[in-house]
mmCIF file of C-alpha atoms in Angstrom:
data_model
loop_
_atom_site.group_PDB
_atom_site.id
_atom_site.type_symbol
_atom_site.label_atom_id
_atom_site.label_comp_id
_atom_site.label_asym_id
_atom_site.label_seq_id
_atom_site.Cartn_x
_atom_site.Cartn_y
_atom_site.Cartn_z
ATOM 1 C CA MET A 275 -74.217 -5.784 21.152
ATOM 2 C CA ASN A 276 -73.093 -2.284 20.413
ATOM 3 C CA ALA A 277 -74.695 -0.559 17.436
ATOM 4 C CA HIS A 278 -71.513 1.472 16.871
ATOM 5 C CA ILE A 279 -69.321 -1.482 15.909
ATOM 6 C CA GLU A 280 -67.922 -1.287 12.393
ATOM 7 C CA SER A 281 -65.513 -3.566 10.618
ATOM 8 C CA VAL A 282 -61.959 -2.315 9.988
ATOM 9 C CA GLU A 283 -60.090 -2.969 6.739
ATOM 10 C CA LEU A 284 -57.435 -5.618 7.478
ATOM 11 C CA GLU A 285 -54.646 -3.515 6.005
ATOM 12 C CA LYS A 286 -55.428 -0.818 8.562
ATOM 13 C CA ALA A 287 -55.962 -3.189 11.486
ATOM 14 C CA TYR A 288 -52.391 -2.600 12.730
ATOM 15 C CA ARG A 289 -53.473 0.947 13.599
ATOM 16 C CA LEU A 290 -55.707 -0.422 16.331
ATOM 17 C CA ILE A 291 -52.606 -1.434 18.314
ATOM 18 C CA ASN A 292 -49.894 0.795 16.815
ATOM 19 C CA HIS A 293 -50.076 3.297 19.682
ATOM 20 C CA GLY A 294 -49.157 0.576 22.172
ATOM 21 C CA PRO A 295 -52.310 0.040 24.212
ATOM 22 C CA THR A 296 -52.743 -2.579 26.899
ATOM 23 C CA THR A 297 -54.855 -5.389 25.489
ATOM 24 C CA LEU A 298 -57.010 -8.311 26.482
ATOM 25 C CA VAL A 299 -56.368 -11.706 24.882
ATOM 26 C CA SER A 300 -59.178 -14.235 24.719
ATOM 27 C CA SER A 301 -59.547 -17.724 23.366
ATOM 28 C CA ARG A 302 -61.974 -20.639 23.449
ATOM 29 C CA HIS A 303 -61.395 -24.345 23.193
ATOM 30 C CA ASP A 304 -63.853 -27.173 23.711
ATOM 31 C CA GLY A 305 -66.486 -24.759 25.014
ATOM 32 C CA ILE A 306 -64.161 -23.164 27.586
ATOM 33 C CA ASP A 307 -63.423 -19.446 27.336
ATOM 34 C CA ASN A 308 -60.797 -17.329 29.002
ATOM 35 C CA VAL A 309 -59.585 -13.747 28.869
ATOM 36 C CA MET A 310 -56.291 -12.352 30.180
ATOM 37 C CA SER A 311 -54.586 -8.969 30.029
ATOM 38 C CA ALA A 312 -51.438 -8.518 27.961
ATOM 39 C CA SER A 313 -49.216 -5.509 27.448
ATOM 40 C CA TRP A 314 -46.808 -7.331 25.154
ATOM 41 C CA VAL A 315 -48.825 -7.271 21.964
ATOM 42 C CA CYS A 316 -47.256 -5.703 18.886
ATOM 43 C CA GLY A 317 -47.727 -5.202 15.147
ATOM 44 C CA LEU A 318 -45.638 -7.489 12.929
ATOM 45 C CA GLU A 319 -46.765 -7.122 9.307
ATOM 46 C CA PHE A 320 -49.105 -4.873 7.328
ATOM 47 C CA LYS A 321 -50.188 -7.315 4.617
ATOM 48 C CA PRO A 322 -51.148 -9.960 5.384
ATOM 49 C CA ALA A 323 -51.843 -8.278 8.724
ATOM 50 C CA LYS A 324 -49.998 -9.985 11.575
ATOM 51 C CA LEU A 325 -49.180 -9.336 15.202
ATOM 52 C CA THR A 326 -47.175 -10.869 18.031
ATOM 53 C CA VAL A 327 -48.311 -11.629 21.562
ATOM 54 C CA VAL A 328 -46.249 -12.889 24.497
ATOM 55 C CA LEU A 329 -48.078 -15.549 26.561
ATOM 56 C CA ASP A 330 -46.434 -16.955 29.654
ATOM 57 C CA LYS A 331 -46.469 -20.745 30.057
ATOM 58 C CA SER A 332 -48.449 -20.392 33.290
ATOM 59 C CA THR A 333 -51.458 -18.803 31.586
ATOM 60 C CA PHE A 334 -54.696 -20.669 30.993
ATOM 61 C CA THR A 335 -55.374 -18.652 27.825
ATOM 62 C CA ARG A 336 -52.148 -19.893 26.262
ATOM 63 C CA LYS A 337 -53.328 -23.489 26.644
ATOM 64 C CA LEU A 338 -56.614 -22.642 24.916
ATOM 65 C CA ILE A 339 -54.732 -20.978 22.033
ATOM 66 C CA GLU A 340 -52.345 -23.905 21.678
ATOM 67 C CA GLN A 341 -55.392 -26.137 21.196
ATOM 68 C CA SER A 342 -57.701 -23.944 19.128
ATOM 69 C CA HIS A 343 -55.128 -21.854 17.206
ATOM 70 C CA LYS A 344 -57.541 -18.923 17.479
ATOM 71 C CA PHE A 345 -57.587 -15.830 19.654
ATOM 72 C CA VAL A 346 -58.912 -12.304 19.887
ATOM 73 C CA ILE A 347 -56.883 -9.227 20.832
ATOM 74 C CA HIS A 348 -59.072 -6.535 22.395
ATOM 75 C CA VAL A 349 -58.328 -2.870 23.029
ATOM 76 C CA PRO A 350 -60.081 -2.133 26.336
ATOM 77 C CA THR A 351 -60.971 1.320 27.613
ATOM 78 C CA VAL A 352 -60.555 3.504 30.703
ATOM 79 C CA SER A 353 -63.995 2.442 31.942
ATOM 80 C CA GLN A 354 -62.776 -1.181 31.937
ATOM 81 C CA ALA A 355 -59.503 -0.580 33.813
ATOM 82 C CA GLN A 356 -60.629 -2.399 36.949
ATOM 83 C CA MET A 357 -61.665 -5.435 34.900
ATOM 84 C CA VAL A 358 -58.420 -5.352 32.891
ATOM 85 C CA HIS A 359 -56.383 -5.368 36.084
ATOM 86 C CA TYR A 360 -58.449 -8.222 37.533
ATOM 87 C CA LEU A 361 -58.097 -10.323 34.376
ATOM 88 C CA GLY A 362 -54.332 -9.807 34.476
ATOM 89 C CA THR A 363 -53.894 -10.800 38.110
ATOM 90 C CA HIS A 364 -56.196 -13.822 38.435
ATOM 91 C CA SER A 365 -55.884 -17.140 36.627
ATOM 92 C CA ARG A 366 -58.765 -19.270 35.468
ATOM 93 C CA ALA A 367 -56.654 -22.281 36.420
ATOM 94 C CA GLU A 368 -57.333 -21.474 40.088
ATOM 95 C CA GLN A 369 -60.652 -19.711 39.692
ATOM 96 C CA SER A 370 -63.210 -21.232 37.346
ATOM 97 C CA ASP A 371 -65.621 -18.290 37.774
ATOM 98 C CA LYS A 372 -62.921 -15.717 36.915
ATOM 99 C CA LEU A 373 -64.775 -14.215 33.958
ATOM 100 C CA ALA A 374 -68.068 -13.780 35.791
ATOM 101 C CA THR A 375 -66.329 -12.254 38.806
ATOM 102 C CA ALA A 376 -64.431 -9.861 36.572
ATOM 103 C CA GLY A 377 -67.684 -8.814 34.918
ATOM 104 C CA VAL A 378 -66.811 -10.029 31.414
ATOM 105 C CA ASP A 379 -69.783 -9.836 29.103
ATOM 106 C CA PHE A 380 -69.371 -11.586 25.732
ATOM 107 C CA PHE A 381 -71.090 -10.981 22.412
ATOM 108 C CA GLN A 382 -70.513 -12.465 19.008
ATOM 109 C CA LEU A 383 -70.493 -11.024 15.512
ATOM 110 C CA PRO A 384 -71.514 -13.233 12.590
ATOM 111 C CA GLU A 385 -67.920 -13.209 11.277
ATOM 112 C CA SER A 386 -66.012 -13.032 14.571
ATOM 113 C CA HIS A 387 -65.465 -16.835 14.996
ATOM 114 C CA LEU A 388 -64.916 -16.303 18.741
ATOM 115 C CA PRO A 389 -66.835 -14.391 21.406
ATOM 116 C CA LEU A 390 -65.749 -10.771 21.903
ATOM 117 C CA VAL A 391 -65.594 -8.909 25.213
ATOM 118 C CA ALA A 392 -68.264 -6.202 25.255
ATOM 119 C CA GLY A 393 -67.344 -2.576 25.927
ATOM 120 C CA CYS A 394 -63.903 -2.571 24.307
ATOM 121 C CA ALA A 395 -62.839 -0.032 21.692
ATOM 122 C CA ALA A 396 -61.552 -2.598 19.176
ATOM 123 C CA TRP A 397 -61.285 -6.333 18.492
ATOM 124 C CA LEU A 398 -58.815 -8.255 16.296
ATOM 125 C CA TYR A 399 -59.635 -11.883 15.535
ATOM 126 C CA CYS A 400 -56.396 -13.795 14.869
ATOM 127 C CA GLU A 401 -55.378 -17.249 13.733
ATOM 128 C CA LEU A 402 -52.161 -18.659 15.117
ATOM 129 C CA ILE A 403 -49.186 -19.120 12.805
ATOM 130 C CA PRO A 404 -47.541 -21.830 14.877
ATOM 131 C CA ILE A 405 -43.769 -21.542 15.252
ATOM 132 C CA GLU A 406 -42.826 -24.012 17.923
ATOM 133 C CA GLN A 407 -39.345 -22.656 18.655
ATOM 134 C CA ASN A 408 -40.653 -19.147 19.375
ATOM 135 C CA GLN A 409 -43.496 -20.440 21.507
ATOM 136 C CA ILE A 410 -41.331 -22.744 23.587
ATOM 137 C CA ASP A 411 -38.153 -20.668 23.839
ATOM 138 C CA HIS A 412 -39.659 -17.180 24.029
ATOM 139 C CA ASP A 413 -43.399 -17.517 24.854
ATOM 140 C CA LEU A 414 -43.841 -15.599 21.589
ATOM 141 C CA PHE A 415 -46.911 -16.270 19.445
ATOM 142 C CA ILE A 416 -47.609 -14.921 15.952
ATOM 143 C CA GLY A 417 -51.153 -14.402 14.725
ATOM 144 C CA GLU A 418 -52.573 -13.458 11.377
ATOM 145 C CA ILE A 419 -55.349 -10.904 11.795
ATOM 146 C CA LYS A 420 -58.353 -12.324 9.954
ATOM 147 C CA GLY A 421 -61.022 -9.897 11.144
ATOM 148 C CA ALA A 422 -61.033 -6.486 12.841
ATOM 149 C CA TRP A 423 -63.743 -4.281 14.290
ATOM 150 C CA ALA A 424 -63.848 -1.044 16.223
ATOM 151 C CA ASP A 425 -66.296 1.181 18.021
ATOM 152 C CA SER A 426 -66.899 3.915 15.445
ATOM 153 C CA ARG A 427 -67.234 6.523 18.202
ATOM 154 C CA VAL A 428 -63.470 6.206 18.769
ATOM 155 C CA PHE A 429 -62.077 4.696 15.525
ATOM 156 C CA LYS A 430 -63.372 5.693 12.124
ATOM 157 C CA GLU A 431 -61.994 5.708 8.592
ATOM 158 C CA GLY A 432 -58.759 4.111 9.641
ATOM 159 C CA ARG A 433 -57.888 6.310 12.602
ATOM 160 C CA TRP A 434 -58.445 6.724 16.319
ATOM 161 C CA LEU A 435 -60.599 9.639 17.469
ATOM 162 C CA PHE A 436 -59.921 9.603 21.204
ATOM 163 C CA GLU A 437 -59.620 13.370 21.204
ATOM 164 C CA ASP A 438 -63.317 13.678 20.322
ATOM 165 C CA ALA A 439 -64.586 11.043 22.738
ATOM 166 C CA PRO A 440 -65.289 10.975 26.461
ATOM 167 C CA ASP A 441 -62.286 10.245 28.646
ATOM 168 C CA GLU A 442 -63.646 6.836 29.679
ATOM 169 C CA MET A 443 -63.517 5.617 26.068
ATOM 170 C CA ARG A 444 -59.744 6.158 25.739
ATOM 171 C CA SER A 445 -57.388 3.207 25.617
ATOM 172 C CA LEU A 446 -55.017 2.189 28.416
ATOM 173 C CA HIS A 447 -51.238 1.854 28.672
ATOM 174 C CA TYR A 448 -50.156 -0.339 31.561
ATOM 175 C CA ILE A 449 -47.242 0.678 33.753
ATOM 176 C CA ALA A 450 -47.010 -1.692 36.729
ATOM 177 C CA GLY A 451 -48.870 -2.397 39.964
ATOM 178 C CA LYS A 452 -52.355 -0.900 39.762
ATOM 179 C CA ARG A 453 -51.361 1.960 37.493
ATOM 180 C CA PHE A 454 -52.088 2.822 33.882
ATOM 181 C CA TYR A 455 -51.682 5.860 31.673
ATOM 182 C CA LYS A 456 -54.622 6.885 29.545
ATOM 183 C CA THR A 457 -53.980 7.644 25.896
ATOM 184 C CA GLY A 458 -53.273 11.381 25.836
ATOM 185 C CA SER A 459 -53.730 14.355 23.553
ATOM 186 C CA LEU A 460 -52.952 14.642 19.836
ATOM 187 C CA LEU A 461 -49.701 15.925 18.448
ATOM 188 C CA ASP A 462 -49.320 16.746 14.757
ATOM 189 C CA VAL A 463 -45.908 17.389 13.241
ATOM 190 C CA GLU A 464 -45.329 19.560 10.166
ATOM 191 C CA MET B 136 -24.634 14.916 28.231
ATOM 192 C CA ASN B 137 -27.558 15.263 30.528
ATOM 193 C CA ALA B 138 -26.826 15.400 34.248
ATOM 194 C CA HIS B 139 -30.189 13.788 35.005
ATOM 195 C CA ILE B 140 -29.394 10.438 33.398
ATOM 196 C CA GLU B 141 -29.503 7.492 35.799
ATOM 197 C CA SER B 142 -29.075 3.820 35.160
ATOM 198 C CA VAL B 143 -32.149 1.564 35.390
ATOM 199 C CA GLU B 144 -32.070 -1.890 36.962
ATOM 200 C CA LEU B 145 -32.249 -4.441 34.126
ATOM 201 C CA GLU B 146 -35.159 -6.289 35.692
ATOM 202 C CA LYS B 147 -37.202 -3.088 35.517
ATOM 203 C CA ALA B 148 -36.025 -2.051 32.049
ATOM 204 C CA TYR B 149 -39.181 -3.499 30.450
ATOM 205 C CA ARG B 150 -41.116 -0.717 32.170
ATOM 206 C CA LEU B 151 -39.424 1.821 29.905
ATOM 207 C CA ILE B 152 -41.374 0.414 26.941
ATOM 208 C CA ASN B 153 -44.303 -1.348 28.630
ATOM 209 C CA HIS B 154 -46.698 1.548 27.958
ATOM 210 C CA GLY B 155 -46.164 1.172 24.204
ATOM 211 C CA PRO B 156 -44.236 4.301 23.215
ATOM 212 C CA THR B 157 -42.897 5.008 19.761
ATOM 213 C CA THR B 158 -39.156 4.397 19.779
ATOM 214 C CA LEU B 159 -35.973 5.174 17.917
ATOM 215 C CA VAL B 160 -33.646 2.310 16.977
ATOM 216 C CA SER B 161 -29.971 3.031 16.420
ATOM 217 C CA SER B 162 -26.968 0.975 15.509
ATOM 218 C CA ARG B 163 -23.338 1.404 14.417
ATOM 219 C CA HIS B 164 -21.143 -0.778 12.292
ATOM 220 C CA ASP B 165 -17.711 -0.048 10.932
ATOM 221 C CA GLY B 166 -17.939 3.586 12.072
ATOM 222 C CA ILE B 167 -21.306 4.197 10.391
ATOM 223 C CA ASP B 168 -24.272 5.181 12.547
ATOM 224 C CA ASN B 169 -27.942 5.270 11.799
ATOM 225 C CA VAL B 170 -31.184 5.949 13.643
ATOM 226 C CA MET B 171 -34.706 5.063 12.537
ATOM 227 C CA SER B 172 -38.142 5.285 14.160
ATOM 228 C CA ALA B 173 -39.995 2.139 15.108
ATOM 229 C CA SER B 174 -43.417 1.630 16.637
ATOM 230 C CA TRP B 175 -43.162 -2.146 16.657
ATOM 231 C CA VAL B 176 -40.954 -2.606 19.688
ATOM 232 C CA CYS B 177 -42.230 -4.787 22.523
ATOM 233 C CA GLY B 178 -41.212 -6.421 25.780
ATOM 234 C CA LEU B 179 -40.460 -10.150 25.571
ATOM 235 C CA GLU B 180 -38.942 -11.320 28.854
ATOM 236 C CA PHE B 181 -38.349 -9.891 32.332
ATOM 237 C CA LYS B 182 -35.183 -11.811 33.286
ATOM 238 C CA PRO B 183 -32.945 -11.852 31.432
ATOM 239 C CA ALA B 184 -34.562 -8.691 30.048
ATOM 240 C CA LYS B 185 -35.422 -9.044 26.365
ATOM 241 C CA LEU B 186 -37.424 -7.201 23.742
ATOM 242 C CA THR B 187 -38.510 -7.607 20.138
ATOM 243 C CA VAL B 188 -38.202 -5.097 17.310
ATOM 244 C CA VAL B 189 -39.544 -5.351 13.763
ATOM 245 C CA LEU B 190 -37.072 -4.070 11.154
ATOM 246 C CA ASP B 191 -38.070 -3.992 7.504
ATOM 247 C CA LYS B 192 -35.574 -5.404 5.007
ATOM 248 C CA SER B 193 -35.366 -2.011 3.291
ATOM 249 C CA THR B 194 -33.954 -0.252 6.350
ATOM 250 C CA PHE B 195 -30.335 0.808 6.624
ATOM 251 C CA THR B 196 -30.384 0.319 10.401
ATOM 252 C CA ARG B 197 -31.280 -3.356 9.980
ATOM 253 C CA LYS B 198 -28.131 -3.888 7.914
ATOM 254 C CA LEU B 199 -26.014 -2.290 10.642
ATOM 255 C CA ILE B 200 -27.618 -4.521 13.291
ATOM 256 C CA GLU B 201 -27.135 -7.647 11.187
ATOM 257 C CA GLN B 202 -23.413 -6.816 11.105
ATOM 258 C CA SER B 203 -22.791 -5.485 14.601
ATOM 259 C CA HIS B 204 -25.432 -7.458 16.562
ATOM 260 C CA LYS B 205 -25.853 -4.353 18.733
ATOM 261 C CA PHE B 206 -28.548 -1.709 18.906
ATOM 262 C CA VAL B 207 -30.125 0.882 21.147
ATOM 263 C CA ILE B 208 -33.874 1.384 21.662
ATOM 264 C CA HIS B 209 -34.657 4.988 22.648
ATOM 265 C CA VAL B 210 -37.846 6.444 24.103
ATOM 266 C CA PRO B 211 -38.080 9.896 22.491
ATOM 267 C CA THR B 212 -40.208 12.763 23.790
ATOM 268 C CA VAL B 213 -42.820 15.230 22.587
ATOM 269 C CA SER B 214 -40.133 17.845 21.966
ATOM 270 C CA GLN B 215 -38.469 15.420 19.516
ATOM 271 C CA ALA B 216 -41.607 14.538 17.532
ATOM 272 C CA GLN B 217 -40.482 16.360 14.384
ATOM 273 C CA MET B 218 -37.137 14.528 14.463
ATOM 274 C CA VAL B 219 -38.825 11.178 15.150
ATOM 275 C CA HIS B 220 -41.068 11.632 12.137
ATOM 276 C CA TYR B 221 -38.128 12.650 9.933
ATOM 277 C CA LEU B 222 -36.056 9.635 11.029
ATOM 278 C CA GLY B 223 -38.967 7.341 10.201
ATOM 279 C CA THR B 224 -39.607 8.723 6.728
ATOM 280 C CA HIS B 225 -36.073 9.161 5.351
ATOM 281 C CA SER B 226 -33.515 6.445 4.701
ATOM 282 C CA ARG B 227 -29.813 6.820 5.148
ATOM 283 C CA ALA B 228 -29.451 4.584 2.078
ATOM 284 C CA GLU B 229 -30.530 7.556 -0.059
ATOM 285 C CA GLN B 230 -29.394 10.363 2.197
ATOM 286 C CA SER B 231 -25.978 10.076 3.812
ATOM 287 C CA ASP B 232 -26.483 13.268 5.879
ATOM 288 C CA LYS B 233 -29.820 12.056 7.280
ATOM 289 C CA LEU B 234 -28.773 12.248 10.928
ATOM 290 C CA ALA B 235 -27.336 15.757 10.686
ATOM 291 C CA THR B 236 -30.403 17.003 8.800
ATOM 292 C CA ALA B 237 -32.706 15.438 11.374
ATOM 293 C CA GLY B 238 -30.766 17.160 14.148
ATOM 294 C CA VAL B 239 -29.548 14.000 15.870
ATOM 295 C CA ASP B 240 -27.032 14.754 18.584
ATOM 296 C CA PHE B 241 -25.171 11.756 20.020
ATOM 297 C CA PHE B 242 -23.525 11.252 23.365
ATOM 298 C CA GLN B 243 -21.946 8.231 24.947
ATOM 299 C CA LEU B 244 -21.968 6.801 28.451
ATOM 300 C CA PRO B 245 -18.971 4.833 29.694
ATOM 301 C CA GLU B 246 -21.036 1.621 29.681
ATOM 302 C CA SER B 247 -23.345 2.308 26.741
ATOM 303 C CA HIS B 248 -21.255 0.524 24.048
ATOM 304 C CA LEU B 249 -23.024 2.558 21.349
ATOM 305 C CA PRO B 250 -23.765 6.266 20.982
ATOM 306 C CA LEU B 251 -27.118 7.394 22.411
ATOM 307 C CA VAL B 252 -29.420 10.036 20.930
ATOM 308 C CA ALA B 253 -29.486 13.077 23.222
ATOM 309 C CA GLY B 254 -32.771 14.429 24.539
ATOM 310 C CA CYS B 255 -34.638 11.132 24.850
ATOM 311 C CA ALA B 256 -36.376 9.992 28.021
ATOM 312 C CA ALA B 257 -34.798 6.523 28.089
ATOM 313 C CA TRP B 258 -32.243 4.296 26.368
ATOM 314 C CA LEU B 259 -31.972 0.489 26.226
ATOM 315 C CA TYR B 260 -28.726 -0.980 24.922
ATOM 316 C CA CYS B 261 -29.408 -4.423 23.411
ATOM 317 C CA GLU B 262 -27.416 -7.291 21.981
ATOM 318 C CA LEU B 263 -29.014 -9.304 19.211
ATOM 319 C CA ILE B 264 -30.059 -12.891 19.884
ATOM 320 C CA PRO B 265 -29.894 -13.990 16.267
ATOM 321 C CA ILE B 266 -32.734 -16.246 15.092
ATOM 322 C CA GLU B 267 -32.424 -16.399 11.348
ATOM 323 C CA GLN B 268 -35.895 -17.750 10.600
ATOM 324 C CA ASN B 269 -37.613 -14.913 12.463
ATOM 325 C CA GLN B 270 -35.399 -12.279 10.891
ATOM 326 C CA ILE B 271 -35.875 -13.552 7.340
ATOM 327 C CA ASP B 272 -39.509 -14.674 7.486
ATOM 328 C CA HIS B 273 -40.927 -12.009 9.802
ATOM 329 C CA ASP B 274 -38.413 -9.123 10.020
ATOM 330 C CA LEU B 275 -38.504 -9.886 13.739
ATOM 331 C CA PHE B 276 -35.374 -9.327 15.841
ATOM 332 C CA ILE B 277 -34.874 -10.289 19.483
ATOM 333 C CA GLY B 278 -32.498 -8.345 21.699
ATOM 334 C CA GLU B 279 -31.261 -8.922 25.206
ATOM 335 C CA ILE B 280 -31.252 -5.672 27.158
ATOM 336 C CA LYS B 281 -27.739 -5.290 28.556
ATOM 337 C CA GLY B 282 -27.917 -1.712 29.798
ATOM 338 C CA ALA B 283 -30.725 0.772 30.498
ATOM 339 C CA TRP B 284 -30.801 4.441 31.437
ATOM 340 C CA ALA B 285 -33.492 7.055 31.885
ATOM 341 C CA ASP B 286 -33.854 10.752 32.497
ATOM 342 C CA SER B 287 -34.602 10.851 36.217
ATOM 343 C CA ARG B 288 -36.909 13.831 35.733
ATOM 344 C CA VAL B 289 -39.404 11.448 34.072
ATOM 345 C CA PHE B 290 -38.403 7.950 35.280
ATOM 346 C CA LYS B 291 -37.271 7.290 38.812
ATOM 347 C CA GLU B 292 -37.209 4.280 41.154
ATOM 348 C CA GLY B 293 -38.604 1.989 38.497
ATOM 349 C CA ARG B 294 -41.510 4.086 37.290
ATOM 350 C CA TRP B 295 -42.456 6.810 34.838
ATOM 351 C CA LEU B 296 -43.316 10.232 36.274
ATOM 352 C CA PHE B 297 -44.770 11.930 33.205
ATOM 353 C CA GLU B 298 -47.564 13.366 35.327
ATOM 354 C CA ASP B 299 -45.046 15.510 37.234
ATOM 355 C CA ALA B 300 -43.047 16.641 34.197
ATOM 356 C CA PRO B 301 -43.559 19.263 31.510
ATOM 357 C CA ASP B 302 -45.701 18.159 28.576
ATOM 358 C CA GLU B 303 -42.733 18.218 26.172
ATOM 359 C CA MET B 304 -40.986 15.483 28.181
ATOM 360 C CA ARG B 305 -43.801 12.944 27.712
ATOM 361 C CA SER B 306 -43.354 9.975 25.398
ATOM 362 C CA LEU B 307 -45.033 9.541 22.016
ATOM 363 C CA HIS B 308 -47.423 6.963 20.581
ATOM 364 C CA TYR B 309 -47.463 6.948 16.788
ATOM 365 C CA ILE B 310 -50.735 6.672 14.895
ATOM 366 C CA ALA B 311 -50.099 7.216 11.178
ATOM 367 C CA GLY B 312 -49.251 10.084 8.823
ATOM 368 C CA LYS B 313 -47.868 12.981 10.848
ATOM 369 C CA ARG B 314 -49.862 12.229 13.953
ATOM 370 C CA PHE B 315 -48.965 11.002 17.409
ATOM 371 C CA TYR B 316 -50.691 10.762 20.749
ATOM 372 C CA LYS B 317 -48.823 11.986 23.794
ATOM 373 C CA THR B 318 -48.761 9.738 26.855
ATOM 374 C CA GLY B 319 -51.778 10.873 28.868
ATOM 375 C CA SER B 320 -52.852 11.142 32.479
ATOM 376 C CA LEU B 321 -52.552 8.568 35.262
ATOM 377 C CA LEU B 322 -55.239 6.101 36.172
ATOM 378 C CA ASP B 323 -55.040 4.038 39.361
ATOM 379 C CA VAL B 324 -57.359 1.110 39.945
ATOM 380 C CA GLU B 325 -58.375 -0.137 43.396
#
């Protein structure tokens, strides 16, 4: 585990995803874990903190979430881009050793309920608010954020600090194919 | 109007927002226009192309959309950051000259149905798919993307080209307060 991990106030947890990073979604049910990549993750509510995530019916992770009603949204970094791409293009349904092959290393915090993928910049533990019509008609899932943590080298006192960190600790923004943008430089308005 | 504007294939329209940029949301009803900023805009479906947008009950733009069932999602640029911040922190409900004060300049394309804010990098014209429970309980609106356009200096043949364009044409990623990140540099995985 990383000694830099600090918990994030739930009312500020939306800031971990507000800039639109590519994420990883994980879940566990009946002792089986999976992790997939997802670009379509979005803030929904400040208090209680909520988010949305779009999970295609073909995904193994969706089935775990439908059973366990629990998931973690991760904000991975530039140094994990290869792993993020792998996790988004391979399904555990066809490849039972997907996580090991991708190089996923899990750790757990006392209050995290689920295992967290090591090396990310932030983690949001969510509990599903089941709305069957959205899930069936639109693959749209709503989660309440019940716990949030970040690597304090890049997120501290409620804000990202990518500008002060090494390039490989920045977050990712997926485009298509094998291509991402890194989170860029700061811009302050008056 | 900008001579560089080209239409974007609807099946690739999700790519205009897939990297998580801050957006502007506009609507018009009964001859009244408004534009607000929104970070919580997200892809939902590739075909037919759909997206979600979170619109607080206090916003004037939401009322226009509830009436007209039409809206435009814009991808604004670094050179518009001041305007984006202004549009997100002032309500037309209290300030009838909000758009003029913010410096919003509209133009229209023959097929755009609604006016578009000049100077943006991309525009997605959407028609509301009304789902009352989502709108009331979660401020969550679903739109089908019915038309999409981009500035071909930064988006061409289905992909963003920020790396080849001047810094001020990059998109924005809102953090909090008066602070944004610019879209950063490219990262290709193997």
